[in-house]
């Protein structure tokens, strides 16, 4: 990967994060601000950069793979929310949420693999009487 491409990823990703944060702070509707706080900046920039450098097919593969991470994000949000309600401590709540993000993403990836294996298994033939 070229330095220029890395720099562009950094700038675009950072800009997306800053704009999302500004929207979450400046918007008077806190629910809408929360939506912007969860903006998928990394995924958007990854698909954009792969699309530019390697084409739509590779970008689609990145987007398809991001389903696991985005599902993990839902686990992360719920974990942080409940942990904050219970502990009222933000840093352990975030740590638990990040662990939940990874565990949820990885579990979905493994579940998909097992489902694909089950789908590929030959089915026993049964005689209908």
PDB file of C-alpha atoms in Angstrom:
ATOM      1  CA  UNK A   1       0.000   0.000   0.000  1.00  0.00           C
ATOM      2  CA  UNK A   2       1.368   3.369  -0.980  1.00  0.00           C
ATOM      3  CA  UNK A   3       1.947   6.187   1.501  1.00  0.00           C
ATOM      4  CA  UNK A   4      -0.445   8.444  -0.402  1.00  0.00           C
ATOM      5  CA  UNK A   5      -3.236   5.858  -0.122  1.00  0.00           C
ATOM      6  CA  UNK A   6      -2.604   5.434   3.605  1.00  0.00           C
ATOM      7  CA  UNK A   7      -2.672   9.182   4.090  1.00  0.00           C
ATOM      8  CA  UNK A   8      -5.944   9.460   2.155  1.00  0.00           C
ATOM      9  CA  UNK A   9      -7.504   6.705   4.284  1.00  0.00           C
ATOM     10  CA  UNK A  10      -6.373   8.471   7.430  1.00  0.00           C
ATOM     11  CA  UNK A  11      -7.749  11.837   6.321  1.00  0.00           C
ATOM     12  CA  UNK A  12     -11.089  10.470   5.072  1.00  0.00           C
ATOM     13  CA  UNK A  13     -11.578   8.235   8.105  1.00  0.00           C
ATOM     14  CA  UNK A  14     -10.627  11.023  10.492  1.00  0.00           C
ATOM     15  CA  UNK A  15     -12.913  13.479   8.718  1.00  0.00           C
ATOM     16  CA  UNK A  16     -15.821  11.044   8.938  1.00  0.00           C
ATOM     17  CA  UNK A  17     -15.207  10.537  12.654  1.00  0.00           C
ATOM     18  CA  UNK A  18     -14.912  14.285  13.343  1.00  0.00           C
ATOM     19  CA  UNK A  19     -18.065  15.127  11.370  1.00  0.00           C
ATOM     20  CA  UNK A  20     -19.988  12.332  13.085  1.00  0.00           C
ATOM     21  CA  UNK A  21     -18.837  13.539  16.489  1.00  0.00           C
ATOM     22  CA  UNK A  22     -19.749  17.141  15.685  1.00  0.00           C
ATOM     23  CA  UNK A  23     -23.209  16.057  14.558  1.00  0.00           C
ATOM     24  CA  UNK A  24     -23.709  14.021  17.742  1.00  0.00           C
ATOM     25  CA  UNK A  25     -22.753  17.003  19.914  1.00  0.00           C
ATOM     26  CA  UNK A  26     -24.365  19.850  17.971  1.00  0.00           C
ATOM     27  CA  UNK A  27     -27.696  18.327  17.001  1.00  0.00           C
ATOM     28  CA  UNK A  28     -30.444  19.226  19.477  1.00  0.00           C
ATOM     29  CA  UNK A  29     -32.066  15.803  19.144  1.00  0.00           C
ATOM     30  CA  UNK A  30     -29.942  13.440  21.202  1.00  0.00           C
ATOM     31  CA  UNK A  31     -31.311  10.304  19.524  1.00  0.00           C
ATOM     32  CA  UNK A  32     -30.232  11.626  16.119  1.00  0.00           C
ATOM     33  CA  UNK A  33     -26.879  12.603  17.604  1.00  0.00           C
ATOM     34  CA  UNK A  34     -26.484   9.028  18.822  1.00  0.00           C
ATOM     35  CA  UNK A  35     -27.130   7.754  15.323  1.00  0.00           C
ATOM     36  CA  UNK A  36     -24.275   9.904  14.018  1.00  0.00           C
ATOM     37  CA  UNK A  37     -22.069   8.759  16.903  1.00  0.00           C
ATOM     38  CA  UNK A  38     -22.364   5.231  15.483  1.00  0.00           C
ATOM     39  CA  UNK A  39     -21.524   6.216  11.905  1.00  0.00           C
ATOM     40  CA  UNK A  40     -19.574   3.368  10.260  1.00  0.00           C
ATOM     41  CA  UNK A  41     -16.620   5.528   9.232  1.00  0.00           C
ATOM     42  CA  UNK A  42     -14.068   2.743   8.918  1.00  0.00           C
ATOM     43  CA  UNK A  43     -16.338   0.588   6.746  1.00  0.00           C
ATOM     44  CA  UNK A  44     -17.301   3.468   4.462  1.00  0.00           C
ATOM     45  CA  UNK A  45     -13.696   4.537   3.936  1.00  0.00           C
ATOM     46  CA  UNK A  46     -12.538   0.933   3.446  1.00  0.00           C
ATOM     47  CA  UNK A  47     -15.165   0.272   0.760  1.00  0.00           C
ATOM     48  CA  UNK A  48     -14.428   3.628  -0.886  1.00  0.00           C
ATOM     49  CA  UNK A  49     -10.670   3.087  -1.010  1.00  0.00           C
ATOM     50  CA  UNK A  50     -10.862  -0.535  -2.153  1.00  0.00           C
ATOM     51  CA  UNK A  51     -13.417   0.485  -4.782  1.00  0.00           C
ATOM     52  CA  UNK A  52     -11.117   3.206  -6.094  1.00  0.00           C
ATOM     53  CA  UNK A  53      -7.959   1.099  -6.083  1.00  0.00           C
ATOM     54  CA  UNK A  54      -9.253  -2.410  -6.883  1.00  0.00           C
ATOM     55  CA  UNK A  55     -12.741  -2.063  -8.326  1.00  0.00           C
ATOM     56  CA  UNK A  56     -16.316  -2.786  -7.389  1.00  0.00           C
ATOM     57  CA  UNK A  57     -15.977  -6.550  -7.007  1.00  0.00           C
ATOM     58  CA  UNK A  58     -13.309  -6.229  -4.297  1.00  0.00           C
ATOM     59  CA  UNK A  59     -15.252  -3.381  -2.662  1.00  0.00           C
ATOM     60  CA  UNK A  60     -18.318  -5.631  -2.541  1.00  0.00           C
ATOM     61  CA  UNK A  61     -16.235  -8.316  -0.806  1.00  0.00           C
ATOM     62  CA  UNK A  62     -15.138  -5.782   1.834  1.00  0.00           C
ATOM     63  CA  UNK A  63     -18.742  -4.662   2.324  1.00  0.00           C
ATOM     64  CA  UNK A  64     -19.909  -8.282   2.589  1.00  0.00           C
ATOM     65  CA  UNK A  65     -17.263  -9.003   5.211  1.00  0.00           C
ATOM     66  CA  UNK A  66     -18.189  -5.905   7.197  1.00  0.00           C
ATOM     67  CA  UNK A  67     -21.520  -7.524   8.093  1.00  0.00           C
ATOM     68  CA  UNK A  68     -19.700  -9.416  10.856  1.00  0.00           C
ATOM     69  CA  UNK A  69     -18.147  -6.269  12.284  1.00  0.00           C
ATOM     70  CA  UNK A  70     -21.385  -4.307  12.065  1.00  0.00           C
ATOM     71  CA  UNK A  71     -23.225  -7.068  13.908  1.00  0.00           C
ATOM     72  CA  UNK A  72     -20.510  -6.897  16.518  1.00  0.00           C
ATOM     73  CA  UNK A  73     -21.159  -3.146  16.767  1.00  0.00           C
ATOM     74  CA  UNK A  74     -24.730  -3.867  17.842  1.00  0.00           C
ATOM     75  CA  UNK A  75     -23.401  -6.217  20.528  1.00  0.00           C
ATOM     76  CA  UNK A  76     -20.925  -3.522  21.585  1.00  0.00           C
ATOM     77  CA  UNK A  77     -23.606  -0.827  21.922  1.00  0.00           C
ATOM     78  CA  UNK A  78     -25.933  -3.020  23.961  1.00  0.00           C
ATOM     79  CA  UNK A  79     -23.074  -4.196  26.181  1.00  0.00           C
ATOM     80  CA  UNK A  80     -21.812  -0.655  26.845  1.00  0.00           C
ATOM     81  CA  UNK A  81     -25.320   0.614  27.499  1.00  0.00           C
ATOM     82  CA  UNK A  82     -26.136  -2.071  30.063  1.00  0.00           C
ATOM     83  CA  UNK A  83     -22.696  -1.973  31.651  1.00  0.00           C
ATOM     84  CA  UNK A  84     -23.002   1.802  32.107  1.00  0.00           C
ATOM     85  CA  UNK A  85     -26.412   1.368  33.697  1.00  0.00           C
ATOM     86  CA  UNK A  86     -25.019  -1.220  36.122  1.00  0.00           C
ATOM     87  CA  UNK A  87     -21.549   0.175  36.909  1.00  0.00           C
ATOM     88  CA  UNK A  88     -21.813   3.891  36.054  1.00  0.00           C
ATOM     89  CA  UNK A  89     -18.161   3.584  34.953  1.00  0.00           C
ATOM     90  CA  UNK A  90     -17.448   4.464  31.338  1.00  0.00           C
ATOM     91  CA  UNK A  91     -14.015   2.890  30.779  1.00  0.00           C
ATOM     92  CA  UNK A  92     -14.826  -0.659  31.980  1.00  0.00           C
ATOM     93  CA  UNK A  93     -18.115  -0.398  30.065  1.00  0.00           C
ATOM     94  CA  UNK A  94     -16.226   0.488  26.885  1.00  0.00           C
ATOM     95  CA  UNK A  95     -13.754  -2.319  27.469  1.00  0.00           C
ATOM     96  CA  UNK A  96     -16.593  -4.819  27.895  1.00  0.00           C
ATOM     97  CA  UNK A  97     -18.265  -3.400  24.792  1.00  0.00           C
ATOM     98  CA  UNK A  98     -15.136  -3.847  22.687  1.00  0.00           C
ATOM     99  CA  UNK A  99     -14.789  -7.398  23.918  1.00  0.00           C
ATOM    100  CA  UNK A 100     -18.458  -7.916  23.036  1.00  0.00           C
ATOM    101  CA  UNK A 101     -17.828  -6.445  19.581  1.00  0.00           C
ATOM    102  CA  UNK A 102     -15.074  -8.934  18.868  1.00  0.00           C
ATOM    103  CA  UNK A 103     -16.916 -11.888  20.395  1.00  0.00           C
ATOM    104  CA  UNK A 104     -20.140 -11.087  18.527  1.00  0.00           C
ATOM    105  CA  UNK A 105     -18.359 -10.594  15.209  1.00  0.00           C
ATOM    106  CA  UNK A 106     -16.293 -13.740  15.572  1.00  0.00           C
ATOM    107  CA  UNK A 107     -19.279 -15.821  16.726  1.00  0.00           C
ATOM    108  CA  UNK A 108     -21.307 -14.759  13.677  1.00  0.00           C
ATOM    109  CA  UNK A 109     -18.393 -15.595  11.375  1.00  0.00           C
ATOM    110  CA  UNK A 110     -18.079 -19.058  12.931  1.00  0.00           C
ATOM    111  CA  UNK A 111     -21.849 -19.610  12.839  1.00  0.00           C
ATOM    112  CA  UNK A 112     -21.936 -18.766   9.143  1.00  0.00           C
ATOM    113  CA  UNK A 113     -19.123 -21.238   8.491  1.00  0.00           C
ATOM    114  CA  UNK A 114     -20.945 -24.000  10.356  1.00  0.00           C
ATOM    115  CA  UNK A 115     -24.196 -23.255   8.534  1.00  0.00           C
ATOM    116  CA  UNK A 116     -22.407 -23.445   5.181  1.00  0.00           C
ATOM    117  CA  UNK A 117     -20.863 -26.800   6.134  1.00  0.00           C
ATOM    118  CA  UNK A 118     -24.261 -28.156   7.161  1.00  0.00           C
ATOM    119  CA  UNK A 119     -25.790 -26.937   3.920  1.00  0.00           C
ATOM    120  CA  UNK A 120     -23.082 -28.703   1.888  1.00  0.00           C
ATOM    121  CA  UNK A 121     -23.447 -32.063   3.649  1.00  0.00           C
ATOM    122  CA  UNK A 122     -25.107 -34.726   1.517  1.00  0.00           C
ATOM    123  CA  UNK A 123     -28.595 -35.446   2.713  1.00  0.00           C
ATOM    124  CA  UNK A 124     -29.725 -38.992   3.397  1.00  0.00           C
ATOM    125  CA  UNK A 125     -32.131 -40.295   0.849  1.00  0.00           C
ATOM    126  CA  UNK A 126     -35.399 -41.476   2.326  1.00  0.00           C
ATOM    127  CA  UNK A 127     -37.946 -43.576   0.583  1.00  0.00           C
ATOM    128  CA  UNK A 128     -41.448 -42.247   0.537  1.00  0.00           C
ATOM    129  CA  UNK A 129     -43.989 -44.948   1.030  1.00  0.00           C
TER     130      UNK A 129
END
